[in-house]
C-alpha positions as a Markdown table, in Angstrom:
| # | Residue | x | y | z |
|---|---|---|---|---|
| 1 | Phe | 117.6 | 58.6 | 63.4 |
| 2 | Gly | 115.1 | 57.9 | 60.7 |
| 3 | Glu | 116.0 | 56.7 | 57.2 |
| 4 | Phe | 114.6 | 59.4 | 55.2 |
| 5 | Pro | 116.3 | 63.3 | 55.4 |
| 6 | Ile | 112.9 | 64.2 | 57.2 |
| 7 | Leu | 112.8 | 61.9 | 59.8 |
| 8 | Phe | 116.8 | 62.7 | 60.4 |
| 9 | Ala | 115.3 | 66.2 | 60.2 |
| 10 | Val | 112.3 | 65.1 | 63.1 |
| 11 | Cys | 115.2 | 63.5 | 65.5 |
| 12 | Ala | 117.5 | 66.0 | 65.1 |
| 13 | Asn | 114.9 | 68.5 | 66.5 |
| 14 | Asp | 116.0 | 70.9 | 63.3 |
| 15 | Ile | 112.4 | 72.4 | 62.6 |
| 16 | Arg | 114.0 | 74.9 | 59.9 |
| 17 | Leu | 115.2 | 71.8 | 58.1 |
| 18 | Val | 111.9 | 69.7 | 58.9 |
| 19 | Arg | 110.2 | 73.5 | 56.9 |
| 20 | Leu | 112.9 | 73.4 | 54.5 |
| 21 | Ile | 112.4 | 69.1 | 53.7 |
| 22 | Leu | 108.3 | 69.9 | 53.2 |
| 23 | Leu | 108.6 | 72.4 | 51.0 |
| 24 | Gly | 110.5 | 70.1 | 48.6 |
| 25 | Asn | 107.6 | 67.6 | 49.1 |
| 26 | Pro | 104.6 | 68.5 | 51.4 |
| 27 | Asn | 104.0 | 64.6 | 51.6 |
| 28 | Tyr | 107.5 | 63.8 | 53.3 |
| 29 | Ile | 105.7 | 64.1 | 56.7 |
| 30 | Phe | 103.6 | 61.0 | 55.7 |
| 31 | Ile | 106.7 | 58.7 | 55.2 |
| 32 | Arg | 107.1 | 55.9 | 57.4 |
| 33 | Asp | 111.0 | 54.5 | 57.7 |
| 34 | Ser | 111.3 | 50.0 | 57.4 |
| 35 | His | 110.1 | 49.9 | 60.5 |
| 36 | Gly | 106.7 | 51.3 | 59.9 |
| 37 | Asn | 107.8 | 54.4 | 62.3 |
| 38 | Asn | 105.8 | 57.7 | 60.8 |
| 39 | Cys | 107.9 | 61.0 | 62.3 |
| 40 | Leu | 105.2 | 61.1 | 65.1 |
| 41 | His | 107.0 | 58.2 | 66.2 |
| 42 | Met | 110.4 | 59.1 | 66.2 |
| 43 | Cys | 109.1 | 62.7 | 68.0 |
| 44 | Val | 108.0 | 59.4 | 70.7 |
| 45 | Leu | 111.3 | 57.7 | 70.6 |
| 46 | His | 113.2 | 61.0 | 71.4 |
| 47 | Asn | 110.9 | 62.7 | 73.7 |
| 48 | Leu | 110.3 | 65.9 | 71.4 |
| 49 | Gln | 106.9 | 66.7 | 72.2 |
| 50 | Gly | 107.7 | 70.3 | 71.0 |
| 51 | Met | 108.6 | 68.4 | 67.5 |
| 52 | Tyr | 105.5 | 66.4 | 67.9 |
| 53 | Asn | 103.2 | 69.8 | 68.4 |
| 54 | Tyr | 104.5 | 71.4 | 65.3 |
| 55 | Leu | 104.3 | 68.6 | 63.0 |
| 56 | Leu | 100.7 | 67.9 | 64.1 |
| 57 | Asp | 99.8 | 71.6 | 63.3 |
| 58 | Leu | 102.2 | 71.0 | 59.9 |
| 59 | Ala | 100.1 | 68.3 | 58.9 |
| 60 | Arg | 96.9 | 70.0 | 59.3 |
| 61 | Glu | 97.8 | 73.0 | 57.2 |
| 62 | Ile | 99.0 | 70.2 | 55.0 |
| 63 | Leu | 95.6 | 68.8 | 54.8 |
| 64 | Arg | 93.6 | 72.0 | 55.1 |
| 65 | Tyr | 95.6 | 73.0 | 52.1 |
| 66 | Arg | 95.1 | 69.9 | 50.0 |
| 67 | Arg | 91.3 | 70.3 | 50.1 |
| 68 | Lys | 91.1 | 73.7 | 49.5 |
| 69 | Thr | 93.3 | 72.9 | 45.8 |
| 70 | Gln | 91.4 | 69.8 | 45.5 |
| 71 | Asn | 88.1 | 70.5 | 46.5 |
| 72 | Pro | 87.3 | 74.3 | 46.7 |
| 73 | Glu | 83.7 | 73.9 | 47.7 |
| 74 | Thr | 84.3 | 72.0 | 51.0 |
| 75 | Asp | 86.3 | 75.0 | 52.1 |
| 76 | Pro | 84.5 | 76.8 | 54.9 |
| 77 | Asp | 85.4 | 80.0 | 54.0 |
| 78 | Gln | 83.6 | 80.0 | 50.9 |
| 79 | His | 79.9 | 80.1 | 51.6 |
| 80 | Pro | 76.7 | 81.0 | 49.1 |
| 81 | Ser | 75.4 | 84.3 | 50.5 |
| 82 | Pro | 72.9 | 84.7 | 52.8 |
| 83 | Val | 74.6 | 82.8 | 55.5 |
| 84 | Thr | 73.8 | 83.0 | 59.5 |
| 85 | Pro | 76.6 | 82.6 | 61.7 |
| 86 | Arg | 75.3 | 79.8 | 63.2 |
| 87 | Glu | 75.5 | 78.0 | 59.9 |
| 88 | Val | 78.9 | 79.5 | 59.5 |
| 89 | Val | 80.4 | 78.1 | 62.9 |
| 90 | Lys | 78.4 | 75.1 | 62.3 |
| 91 | Ser | 80.1 | 73.9 | 58.5 |
| 92 | His | 83.6 | 74.7 | 60.2 |
| 93 | Gln | 83.2 | 72.6 | 63.2 |
| 94 | Glu | 82.6 | 69.8 | 60.7 |
| 95 | Tyr | 85.4 | 70.5 | 58.3 |
| 96 | Glu | 87.5 | 71.2 | 61.3 |
| 97 | Ala | 86.2 | 67.4 | 62.6 |
| 98 | Gln | 86.6 | 66.2 | 59.2 |
| 99 | Leu | 90.8 | 67.2 | 58.9 |
| 100 | Thr | 91.1 | 65.8 | 62.4 |
| 101 | Lys | 89.4 | 62.6 | 61.5 |
| 102 | Gln | 91.6 | 62.6 | 58.0 |
| 103 | Leu | 94.7 | 63.5 | 60.2 |
| 104 | Asn | 94.3 | 60.2 | 62.5 |
| 105 | His | 93.7 | 58.2 | 59.6 |
| 106 | Phe | 97.2 | 59.6 | 57.9 |
| 107 | Leu | 99.3 | 60.1 | 61.2 |
| 108 | Val | 98.1 | 59.5 | 64.7 |
| 109 | Asp | 96.8 | 56.4 | 64.3 |
| 110 | Val | 99.3 | 54.8 | 62.1 |
| 111 | Pro | 100.9 | 51.4 | 63.9 |
| 112 | Asn | 104.5 | 50.8 | 63.4 |
| 113 | Leu | 105.2 | 47.4 | 62.6 |
| 114 | Asp | 105.2 | 46.7 | 66.5 |
| 115 | Gly | 102.1 | 47.0 | 66.3 |
| 116 | His | 102.2 | 50.4 | 68.2 |
| 117 | Thr | 100.9 | 54.0 | 67.5 |
| 118 | Pro | 102.8 | 56.9 | 68.7 |
| 119 | Phe | 100.2 | 57.1 | 71.8 |
| 120 | Thr | 100.8 | 53.2 | 72.8 |
| 121 | Leu | 104.5 | 53.6 | 72.2 |
| 122 | Ala | 104.5 | 56.8 | 74.6 |
| 123 | Ala | 102.7 | 54.3 | 77.4 |
| 124 | Ser | 105.4 | 51.4 | 76.3 |
| 125 | Leu | 108.1 | 53.4 | 76.9 |
| 126 | Gly | 107.3 | 54.9 | 80.0 |
| 127 | Leu | 107.6 | 58.6 | 78.7 |
| 128 | His | 105.2 | 60.1 | 81.2 |
| 129 | Asp | 106.0 | 63.8 | 79.7 |
| 130 | Met | 105.0 | 63.0 | 76.2 |
| 131 | Phe | 102.8 | 60.6 | 77.3 |
| 132 | Gln | 100.4 | 63.6 | 78.9 |
| 133 | Thr | 101.5 | 65.4 | 75.3 |
| 134 | Leu | 99.9 | 62.5 | 73.8 |
| 135 | Ile | 96.7 | 62.6 | 76.1 |
| 136 | Glu | 96.4 | 66.3 | 75.4 |
| 137 | His | 96.3 | 66.0 | 71.8 |
| 138 | Arg | 93.6 | 63.7 | 72.6 |
| 139 | Lys | 91.0 | 65.1 | 75.0 |
| 140 | Thr | 86.9 | 66.5 | 73.1 |
| 141 | Thr | 86.0 | 69.0 | 76.0 |
| 142 | Val | 82.3 | 67.7 | 76.6 |
| 143 | Trp | 81.0 | 70.5 | 78.7 |
| 144 | Thr | 82.3 | 73.6 | 80.7 |
| 145 | Tyr | 80.7 | 75.8 | 84.2 |
| 146 | Gly | 83.0 | 78.0 | 84.7 |
| 147 | Pro | 86.1 | 76.9 | 85.9 |
| 148 | Val | 84.9 | 73.3 | 85.6 |
| 149 | Val | 85.5 | 71.6 | 82.6 |
| 150 | Cys | 84.4 | 68.1 | 81.3 |
| 151 | Ser | 86.7 | 66.1 | 79.1 |
| 152 | Thr | 86.9 | 63.2 | 77.2 |
| 153 | Val | 89.8 | 61.5 | 75.7 |
| 154 | Asn | 89.9 | 59.1 | 72.5 |
| 155 | Leu | 91.4 | 55.7 | 73.9 |
| 156 | Arg | 91.8 | 54.5 | 70.2 |
| 157 | Gly | 94.2 | 52.1 | 70.0 |
| 158 | Phe | 94.8 | 51.8 | 73.0 |
| 159 | Asp | 92.0 | 50.0 | 74.9 |
| 160 | Thr | 91.5 | 46.7 | 73.4 |
| 161 | Pro | 92.1 | 43.4 | 74.7 |
| 162 | Glu | 95.3 | 42.8 | 72.5 |
| 163 | Ser | 96.6 | 46.2 | 73.0 |
| 164 | Ile | 96.3 | 46.3 | 77.0 |
| 165 | Glu | 97.9 | 43.0 | 77.6 |
| 166 | Gly | 100.8 | 44.4 | 75.4 |
| 167 | Ile | 100.9 | 46.8 | 77.5 |
| 168 | Glu | 100.8 | 45.6 | 81.2 |
| 169 | Arg | 103.0 | 43.2 | 79.8 |
| 170 | Asp | 105.6 | 46.1 | 78.6 |
| 171 | Leu | 104.8 | 48.2 | 82.0 |
| 172 | Phe | 105.6 | 45.0 | 84.4 |
| 173 | Thr | 108.6 | 43.4 | 83.2 |
| 174 | Asn | 111.6 | 44.0 | 84.1 |
| 175 | Lys | 113.9 | 45.1 | 81.2 |
């Protein structure tokens, strides 16, 4: 159930307690236990899709706040006049892409001591619903045409030969 209060709150699926702990220190969202598991690993281990979604949104807001306070000129809402709507949209898209990259680096793509990210952990444990939730978070829409949508899924850390061998071993051995 985690070695830190934040990890315990996540395992208990108590959003109110998670929020209270993070009000004291927002950096706790990135804490890891002695097995290298962060709060997203705990969500996977306890099959908590709602908490996973909540923590990702919260981590994004924490990173957004950090960037605003540390680097106010990077805030896309603070642009010099006059700016065309297209430039505003482009700067906002670039800003969100940078936030996503930072979020992945500090939380989503962090392996535990067994080498599993939350994504590969869900696959190796055979948690279908949780795996589907994580796939949805990794999707990027390439194009849409009416009701047809073309998406790509980032398989970083999942499609390397080493990780495939480990996942095949986990999926196809009798336990």
